[in-house]
Amino acid sequence: IPLALNVSQVLAIDIGTDIWTAIAHAWQLKESALMERKPRHPALEKFVNGGVLVYAYAYMGLMQMACCWYFYFQAPGIWKNLGKSEFNPEEAHTNKVASTRYYYALVEGQISAAMATTTYHESLFKYLAPNGKLFFFIGLEVIFAMLIIFEPTSQGIFMTTGLTAKQLLMPWMTFVAISCVEEIRKSFARKAVHAREVVLQNFFVREVAPQNPLTQRLLDA
């Protein structure tokens, strides 16, 4: 398979764009249900735990990878280059188009991850976008990606090539797809939290309250 992401593009992703949205999260405002969550035990639950790793590598990372490879293989003529080790100028350009599409889809994947992780359970339709700095850095991320794709000197460094308007618009489906999946996940998470609250409330009413006369009088009132 022709190289999908070269070393310079990896550095552009890790240092040039991904770090900006990470910094912007330092100004992230709390979501409405934050105080209803159980406090994190500093000794038992670390910032980077099994859940975080599963979310990053086995969930979000896999969705981003699937979208990137999809748009890579949508490059016209790329399937004919599979299995080859030497390419003529036209085939080399096809490889550049496919690689550039992969890179740009990954940028959109970064943006979708940045937006998805602004809340834990709350829907983005309710939370909206209170962090203006995050949108500012997302804008810079897109501009930086455009420079890498279209600026001639950057094209030589990052081995990219210009894309058509359609090729630029289609990778935004990465953002739409990941955002929709995240909204569904958060919906199920909210339902699970509500179900646990109902179970605990019923347990309290059945088991705890009857043993406490004062609590029972308050409930009867």
PDB file of C-alpha atoms in Angstrom:
ATOM      1  CA  ILE A   1       0.000   0.000   0.000  1.00  0.00           C
ATOM      2  CA  PRO A   2       1.458   3.433  -0.883  1.00  0.00           C
ATOM      3  CA  LEU A   3       2.368   5.380   2.239  1.00  0.00           C
ATOM      4  CA  ALA A   4      -0.732   7.011   3.707  1.00  0.00           C
ATOM      5  CA  LEU A   5       0.940   9.304   6.242  1.00  0.00           C
ATOM      6  CA  ASN A   6       4.612  10.222   6.119  1.00  0.00           C
ATOM      7  CA  VAL A   7       6.843  11.333   8.992  1.00  0.00           C
ATOM      8  CA  SER A   8       6.473  15.066   8.332  1.00  0.00           C
ATOM      9  CA  GLN A   9       2.684  14.746   8.253  1.00  0.00           C
ATOM     10  CA  VAL A  10       2.725  12.832  11.546  1.00  0.00           C
ATOM     11  CA  LEU A  11       4.748  15.661  13.115  1.00  0.00           C
ATOM     12  CA  ALA A  12       2.321  18.207  11.663  1.00  0.00           C
ATOM     13  CA  ILE A  13      -0.556  16.325  13.310  1.00  0.00           C
ATOM     14  CA  ASP A  14       1.124  15.803  16.693  1.00  0.00           C
ATOM     15  CA  ILE A  15       2.893  19.146  17.078  1.00  0.00           C
ATOM     16  CA  GLY A  16       1.256  21.447  14.571  1.00  0.00           C
ATOM     17  CA  THR A  17      -2.449  20.918  15.217  1.00  0.00           C
ATOM     18  CA  ASP A  18      -3.316  18.405  17.942  1.00  0.00           C
ATOM     19  CA  ILE A  19      -1.578  20.324  20.712  1.00  0.00           C
ATOM     20  CA  TRP A  20      -3.599  23.486  20.026  1.00  0.00           C
ATOM     21  CA  THR A  21      -6.985  22.011  20.846  1.00  0.00           C
ATOM     22  CA  ALA A  22      -5.463  20.243  23.858  1.00  0.00           C
ATOM     23  CA  ILE A  23      -4.282  23.598  25.221  1.00  0.00           C
ATOM     24  CA  ALA A  24      -7.680  25.170  24.504  1.00  0.00           C
ATOM     25  CA  HIS A  25      -9.356  22.621  26.798  1.00  0.00           C
ATOM     26  CA  ALA A  26      -7.617  24.354  29.724  1.00  0.00           C
ATOM     27  CA  TRP A  27     -10.288  27.078  29.386  1.00  0.00           C
ATOM     28  CA  GLN A  28     -13.163  24.611  29.084  1.00  0.00           C
ATOM     29  CA  LEU A  29     -16.212  25.504  31.173  1.00  0.00           C
ATOM     30  CA  LYS A  30     -17.970  22.884  33.292  1.00  0.00           C
ATOM     31  CA  GLU A  31     -20.978  20.990  32.013  1.00  0.00           C
ATOM     32  CA  SER A  32     -24.282  21.346  33.837  1.00  0.00           C
ATOM     33  CA  ALA A  33     -24.235  17.936  35.574  1.00  0.00           C
ATOM     34  CA  LEU A  34     -20.615  18.125  36.746  1.00  0.00           C
ATOM     35  CA  MET A  35     -21.465  18.385  40.460  1.00  0.00           C
ATOM     36  CA  GLU A  36     -23.698  15.310  40.215  1.00  0.00           C
ATOM     37  CA  ARG A  37     -20.751  13.075  39.304  1.00  0.00           C
ATOM     38  CA  LYS A  38     -18.948  11.116  41.974  1.00  0.00           C
ATOM     39  CA  PRO A  39     -15.632  12.786  42.895  1.00  0.00           C
ATOM     40  CA  ARG A  40     -12.513  11.179  41.498  1.00  0.00           C
ATOM     41  CA  HIS A  41     -10.433   9.425  44.159  1.00  0.00           C
ATOM     42  CA  PRO A  42      -6.882  10.756  43.573  1.00  0.00           C
ATOM     43  CA  ALA A  43      -5.245   7.539  44.804  1.00  0.00           C
ATOM     44  CA  LEU A  44      -7.537   5.002  43.125  1.00  0.00           C
ATOM     45  CA  GLU A  45      -8.538   6.722  39.895  1.00  0.00           C
ATOM     46  CA  LYS A  46      -5.779   8.378  37.879  1.00  0.00           C
ATOM     47  CA  PHE A  47      -6.258  10.925  35.109  1.00  0.00           C
ATOM     48  CA  VAL A  48      -5.036   8.330  32.604  1.00  0.00           C
ATOM     49  CA  ASN A  49      -6.768   5.055  33.448  1.00  0.00           C
ATOM     50  CA  GLY A  50      -8.122   2.049  31.592  1.00  0.00           C
ATOM     51  CA  GLY A  51     -11.285   3.864  30.571  1.00  0.00           C
ATOM     52  CA  VAL A  52      -9.330   6.740  29.047  1.00  0.00           C
ATOM     53  CA  LEU A  53      -7.083   4.358  27.104  1.00  0.00           C
ATOM     54  CA  VAL A  54     -10.045   2.356  25.798  1.00  0.00           C
ATOM     55  CA  TYR A  55     -11.811   5.559  24.749  1.00  0.00           C
ATOM     56  CA  ALA A  56      -8.708   6.932  23.013  1.00  0.00           C
ATOM     57  CA  TYR A  57      -7.381   3.834  21.251  1.00  0.00           C
ATOM     58  CA  ALA A  58     -10.244   1.332  20.970  1.00  0.00           C
ATOM     59  CA  TYR A  59     -13.064   3.800  20.327  1.00  0.00           C
ATOM     60  CA  MET A  60     -12.181   7.293  19.124  1.00  0.00           C
ATOM     61  CA  GLY A  61      -8.935   6.191  17.507  1.00  0.00           C
ATOM     62  CA  LEU A  62     -10.617   3.374  15.586  1.00  0.00           C
ATOM     63  CA  MET A  63     -13.331   5.694  14.276  1.00  0.00           C
ATOM     64  CA  GLN A  64     -10.728   8.190  13.108  1.00  0.00           C
ATOM     65  CA  MET A  65      -8.681   5.435  11.468  1.00  0.00           C
ATOM     66  CA  ALA A  66     -11.716   4.018   9.638  1.00  0.00           C
ATOM     67  CA  CYS A  67     -12.641   7.450   8.258  1.00  0.00           C
ATOM     68  CA  CYS A  68      -9.063   8.207   7.192  1.00  0.00           C
ATOM     69  CA  TRP A  69      -8.673   4.927   5.319  1.00  0.00           C
ATOM     70  CA  TYR A  70     -12.074   5.374   3.704  1.00  0.00           C
ATOM     71  CA  PHE A  71     -11.116   8.714   2.172  1.00  0.00           C
ATOM     72  CA  TYR A  72      -7.641   7.405   1.297  1.00  0.00           C
ATOM     73  CA  PHE A  73      -9.117   4.607  -0.804  1.00  0.00           C
ATOM     74  CA  GLN A  74     -11.624   7.008  -2.372  1.00  0.00           C
ATOM     75  CA  ALA A  75      -8.764   8.732  -4.196  1.00  0.00           C
ATOM     76  CA  PRO A  76      -9.204   8.081  -7.943  1.00  0.00           C
ATOM     77  CA  GLY A  77      -6.758   5.439  -9.190  1.00  0.00           C
ATOM     78  CA  ILE A  78      -5.270   4.477  -5.832  1.00  0.00           C
ATOM     79  CA  TRP A  79      -6.511   0.890  -6.074  1.00  0.00           C
ATOM     80  CA  LYS A  80      -4.389   0.387  -9.206  1.00  0.00           C
ATOM     81  CA  ASN A  81      -1.260   1.341  -7.252  1.00  0.00           C
ATOM     82  CA  LEU A  82      -1.669  -1.310  -4.575  1.00  0.00           C
ATOM     83  CA  GLY A  83       1.140  -3.837  -4.594  1.00  0.00           C
ATOM     84  CA  LYS A  84       3.505  -1.662  -6.640  1.00  0.00           C
ATOM     85  CA  SER A  85       6.918  -0.493  -5.488  1.00  0.00           C
ATOM     86  CA  GLU A  86       7.726   1.844  -8.378  1.00  0.00           C
ATOM     87  CA  PHE A  87       5.423   4.519  -9.767  1.00  0.00           C
ATOM     88  CA  ASN A  88       5.349   6.738 -12.832  1.00  0.00           C
ATOM     89  CA  PRO A  89       4.673  10.487 -12.351  1.00  0.00           C
ATOM     90  CA  GLU A  90       0.908  10.085 -12.738  1.00  0.00           C
ATOM     91  CA  GLU A  91       0.776   7.219 -10.217  1.00  0.00           C
ATOM     92  CA  ALA A  92       3.013   9.174  -7.808  1.00  0.00           C
ATOM     93  CA  HIS A  93       0.559  12.080  -7.989  1.00  0.00           C
ATOM     94  CA  THR A  94      -2.313   9.680  -7.244  1.00  0.00           C
ATOM     95  CA  ASN A  95      -0.437   8.510  -4.142  1.00  0.00           C
ATOM     96  CA  LYS A  96      -0.006  12.137  -3.049  1.00  0.00           C
ATOM     97  CA  VAL A  97      -3.727  12.800  -3.468  1.00  0.00           C
ATOM     98  CA  ALA A  98      -4.595   9.730  -1.392  1.00  0.00           C
ATOM     99  CA  SER A  99      -2.065  10.672   1.304  1.00  0.00           C
ATOM    100  CA  THR A 100      -3.331  14.259   1.423  1.00  0.00           C
ATOM    101  CA  ARG A 101      -6.911  13.031   1.763  1.00  0.00           C
ATOM    102  CA  TYR A 102      -5.839  10.764   4.627  1.00  0.00           C
ATOM    103  CA  TYR A 103      -4.058  13.648   6.347  1.00  0.00           C
ATOM    104  CA  TYR A 104      -6.994  16.037   5.956  1.00  0.00           C
ATOM    105  CA  ALA A 105      -9.498  13.430   7.180  1.00  0.00           C
ATOM    106  CA  LEU A 106      -7.312  12.970  10.260  1.00  0.00           C
ATOM    107  CA  VAL A 107      -7.427  16.725  10.906  1.00  0.00           C
ATOM    108  CA  GLU A 108     -11.229  16.528  10.813  1.00  0.00           C
ATOM    109  CA  GLY A 109     -11.011  13.559  13.163  1.00  0.00           C
ATOM    110  CA  GLN A 110      -8.977  15.684  15.562  1.00  0.00           C
ATOM    111  CA  ILE A 111     -11.595  18.417  15.452  1.00  0.00           C
ATOM    112  CA  SER A 112     -14.416  15.958  16.105  1.00  0.00           C
ATOM    113  CA  ALA A 113     -12.507  14.482  19.063  1.00  0.00           C
ATOM    114  CA  ALA A 114     -11.845  17.967  20.439  1.00  0.00           C
ATOM    115  CA  MET A 115     -15.554  18.782  20.309  1.00  0.00           C
ATOM    116  CA  ALA A 116     -16.696  15.385  21.604  1.00  0.00           C
ATOM    117  CA  THR A 117     -14.481  15.535  24.690  1.00  0.00           C
ATOM    118  CA  THR A 118     -15.783  18.932  25.792  1.00  0.00           C
ATOM    119  CA  THR A 119     -18.491  17.099  27.749  1.00  0.00           C
ATOM    120  CA  TYR A 120     -18.617  13.830  29.679  1.00  0.00           C
ATOM    121  CA  HIS A 121     -22.315  12.957  29.330  1.00  0.00           C
ATOM    122  CA  GLU A 122     -24.031  16.160  28.277  1.00  0.00           C
ATOM    123  CA  SER A 123     -25.180  16.570  24.677  1.00  0.00           C
ATOM    124  CA  LEU A 124     -23.361  19.218  22.658  1.00  0.00           C
ATOM    125  CA  PHE A 125     -26.755  20.450  21.459  1.00  0.00           C
ATOM    126  CA  LYS A 126     -27.455  21.460  25.072  1.00  0.00           C
ATOM    127  CA  TYR A 127     -23.921  22.420  26.066  1.00  0.00           C
ATOM    128  CA  LEU A 128     -23.400  24.418  22.843  1.00  0.00           C
ATOM    129  CA  ALA A 129     -19.981  26.097  22.546  1.00  0.00           C
ATOM    130  CA  PRO A 130     -19.027  28.285  25.498  1.00  0.00           C
ATOM    131  CA  ASN A 131     -15.264  27.919  24.940  1.00  0.00           C
ATOM    132  CA  GLY A 132     -14.393  30.538  22.343  1.00  0.00           C
ATOM    133  CA  LYS A 133     -10.678  29.765  22.566  1.00  0.00           C
ATOM    134  CA  LEU A 134     -11.329  26.187  21.426  1.00  0.00           C
ATOM    135  CA  PHE A 135     -13.039  27.451  18.259  1.00  0.00           C
ATOM    136  CA  PHE A 136     -10.214  29.916  17.705  1.00  0.00           C
ATOM    137  CA  PHE A 137      -7.635  27.119  17.827  1.00  0.00           C
ATOM    138  CA  ILE A 138      -9.806  24.883  15.629  1.00  0.00           C
ATOM    139  CA  GLY A 139      -9.828  27.694  13.079  1.00  0.00           C
ATOM    140  CA  LEU A 140      -6.030  27.910  13.263  1.00  0.00           C
ATOM    141  CA  GLU A 141      -5.859  24.143  12.841  1.00  0.00           C
ATOM    142  CA  VAL A 142      -7.855  24.314   9.608  1.00  0.00           C
ATOM    143  CA  ILE A 143      -5.754  27.212   8.312  1.00  0.00           C
ATOM    144  CA  PHE A 144      -2.555  25.316   9.120  1.00  0.00           C
ATOM    145  CA  ALA A 145      -3.886  22.267   7.256  1.00  0.00           C
ATOM    146  CA  MET A 146      -4.742  24.443   4.233  1.00  0.00           C
ATOM    147  CA  LEU A 147      -1.194  25.811   4.177  1.00  0.00           C
ATOM    148  CA  ILE A 148       0.234  22.297   4.243  1.00  0.00           C
ATOM    149  CA  ILE A 149      -2.056  21.208   1.405  1.00  0.00           C
ATOM    150  CA  PHE A 150      -1.848  24.249  -0.907  1.00  0.00           C
ATOM    151  CA  GLU A 151       1.301  26.260  -0.133  1.00  0.00           C
ATOM    152  CA  PRO A 152       4.021  25.175  -2.627  1.00  0.00           C
ATOM    153  CA  THR A 153       6.929  25.089  -0.156  1.00  0.00           C
ATOM    154  CA  SER A 154       4.841  23.140   2.379  1.00  0.00           C
ATOM    155  CA  GLN A 155       3.810  20.705  -0.346  1.00  0.00           C
ATOM    156  CA  GLY A 156       7.463  19.851  -0.879  1.00  0.00           C
ATOM    157  CA  ILE A 157       8.109  19.383   2.840  1.00  0.00           C
ATOM    158  CA  PHE A 158       4.976  17.400   3.683  1.00  0.00           C
ATOM    159  CA  MET A 159       4.583  15.609   0.315  1.00  0.00           C
ATOM    160  CA  THR A 160       1.026  16.859  -0.176  1.00  0.00           C
ATOM    161  CA  THR A 161      -0.874  18.186  -3.164  1.00  0.00           C
ATOM    162  CA  GLY A 162      -3.817  20.491  -3.734  1.00  0.00           C
ATOM    163  CA  LEU A 163      -7.303  19.030  -3.473  1.00  0.00           C
ATOM    164  CA  THR A 164     -10.501  19.950  -5.284  1.00  0.00           C
ATOM    165  CA  ALA A 165     -13.405  21.608  -3.483  1.00  0.00           C
ATOM    166  CA  LYS A 166     -15.259  18.287  -3.344  1.00  0.00           C
ATOM    167  CA  GLN A 167     -12.199  16.506  -1.949  1.00  0.00           C
ATOM    168  CA  LEU A 168     -11.967  19.167   0.767  1.00  0.00           C
ATOM    169  CA  LEU A 169     -15.641  18.990   1.694  1.00  0.00           C
ATOM    170  CA  MET A 170     -16.052  15.215   1.826  1.00  0.00           C
ATOM    171  CA  PRO A 171     -13.658  14.596   4.777  1.00  0.00           C
ATOM    172  CA  TRP A 172     -15.927  16.780   6.912  1.00  0.00           C
ATOM    173  CA  MET A 173     -18.172  13.718   6.970  1.00  0.00           C
ATOM    174  CA  THR A 174     -15.596  12.425   9.451  1.00  0.00           C
ATOM    175  CA  PHE A 175     -16.643  15.188  11.840  1.00  0.00           C
ATOM    176  CA  VAL A 176     -20.344  14.499  11.240  1.00  0.00           C
ATOM    177  CA  ALA A 177     -20.038  10.722  11.655  1.00  0.00           C
ATOM    178  CA  ILE A 178     -17.943  10.809  14.836  1.00  0.00           C
ATOM    179  CA  SER A 179     -20.109  13.544  16.365  1.00  0.00           C
ATOM    180  CA  CYS A 180     -23.277  11.512  15.712  1.00  0.00           C
ATOM    181  CA  VAL A 181     -21.766   8.370  17.253  1.00  0.00           C
ATOM    182  CA  GLU A 182     -20.666  10.395  20.285  1.00  0.00           C
ATOM    183  CA  GLU A 183     -24.138  11.863  20.741  1.00  0.00           C
ATOM    184  CA  ILE A 184     -25.594   8.344  20.726  1.00  0.00           C
ATOM    185  CA  ARG A 185     -22.992   7.140  23.253  1.00  0.00           C
ATOM    186  CA  LYS A 186     -23.662  10.076  25.566  1.00  0.00           C
ATOM    187  CA  SER A 187     -27.397   9.459  25.307  1.00  0.00           C
ATOM    188  CA  PHE A 188     -26.960   5.880  26.514  1.00  0.00           C
ATOM    189  CA  ALA A 189     -24.579   7.072  29.239  1.00  0.00           C
ATOM    190  CA  ARG A 190     -27.156   9.555  30.536  1.00  0.00           C
ATOM    191  CA  LYS A 191     -29.819   6.844  30.570  1.00  0.00           C
ATOM    192  CA  ALA A 192     -27.500   4.525  32.505  1.00  0.00           C
ATOM    193  CA  VAL A 193     -26.819   7.221  35.102  1.00  0.00           C
ATOM    194  CA  HIS A 194     -30.546   7.909  35.461  1.00  0.00           C
ATOM    195  CA  ALA A 195     -31.273   4.190  35.867  1.00  0.00           C
ATOM    196  CA  ARG A 196     -28.694   3.911  38.666  1.00  0.00           C
ATOM    197  CA  GLU A 197     -30.208   6.926  40.401  1.00  0.00           C
ATOM    198  CA  VAL A 198     -33.693   5.341  40.260  1.00  0.00           C
ATOM    199  CA  VAL A 199     -32.359   2.073  41.702  1.00  0.00           C
ATOM    200  CA  LEU A 200     -30.606   3.882  44.564  1.00  0.00           C
ATOM    201  CA  GLN A 201     -33.677   5.994  45.270  1.00  0.00           C
ATOM    202  CA  ASN A 202     -35.924   2.939  45.391  1.00  0.00           C
ATOM    203  CA  PHE A 203     -33.454   1.154  47.666  1.00  0.00           C
ATOM    204  CA  PHE A 204     -33.399   4.143  50.007  1.00  0.00           C
ATOM    205  CA  VAL A 205     -37.189   4.311  50.163  1.00  0.00           C
ATOM    206  CA  ARG A 206     -37.586   0.562  50.762  1.00  0.00           C
ATOM    207  CA  GLU A 207     -34.623  -0.247  53.011  1.00  0.00           C
ATOM    208  CA  VAL A 208     -33.248   2.872  54.653  1.00  0.00           C
ATOM    209  CA  ALA A 209     -36.196   5.170  55.220  1.00  0.00           C
ATOM    210  CA  PRO A 210     -38.394   2.666  57.151  1.00  0.00           C
ATOM    211  CA  GLN A 211     -35.622   2.255  59.745  1.00  0.00           C
ATOM    212  CA  ASN A 212     -35.479   5.976  60.443  1.00  0.00           C
ATOM    213  CA  PRO A 213     -38.711   7.426  61.925  1.00  0.00           C
ATOM    214  CA  LEU A 214     -37.750  11.010  61.141  1.00  0.00           C
ATOM    215  CA  THR A 215     -36.989  10.186  57.501  1.00  0.00           C
ATOM    216  CA  GLN A 216     -40.248   8.265  57.241  1.00  0.00           C
ATOM    217  CA  ARG A 217     -42.245  11.251  58.521  1.00  0.00           C
ATOM    218  CA  LEU A 218     -40.537  13.523  56.003  1.00  0.00           C
ATOM    219  CA  LEU A 219     -41.340  11.136  53.164  1.00  0.00           C
ATOM    220  CA  ASP A 220     -44.965  10.778  54.295  1.00  0.00           C
ATOM    221  CA  ALA A 221     -45.311  14.532  54.390  1.00  0.00           C
TER     222      ALA A 221
END
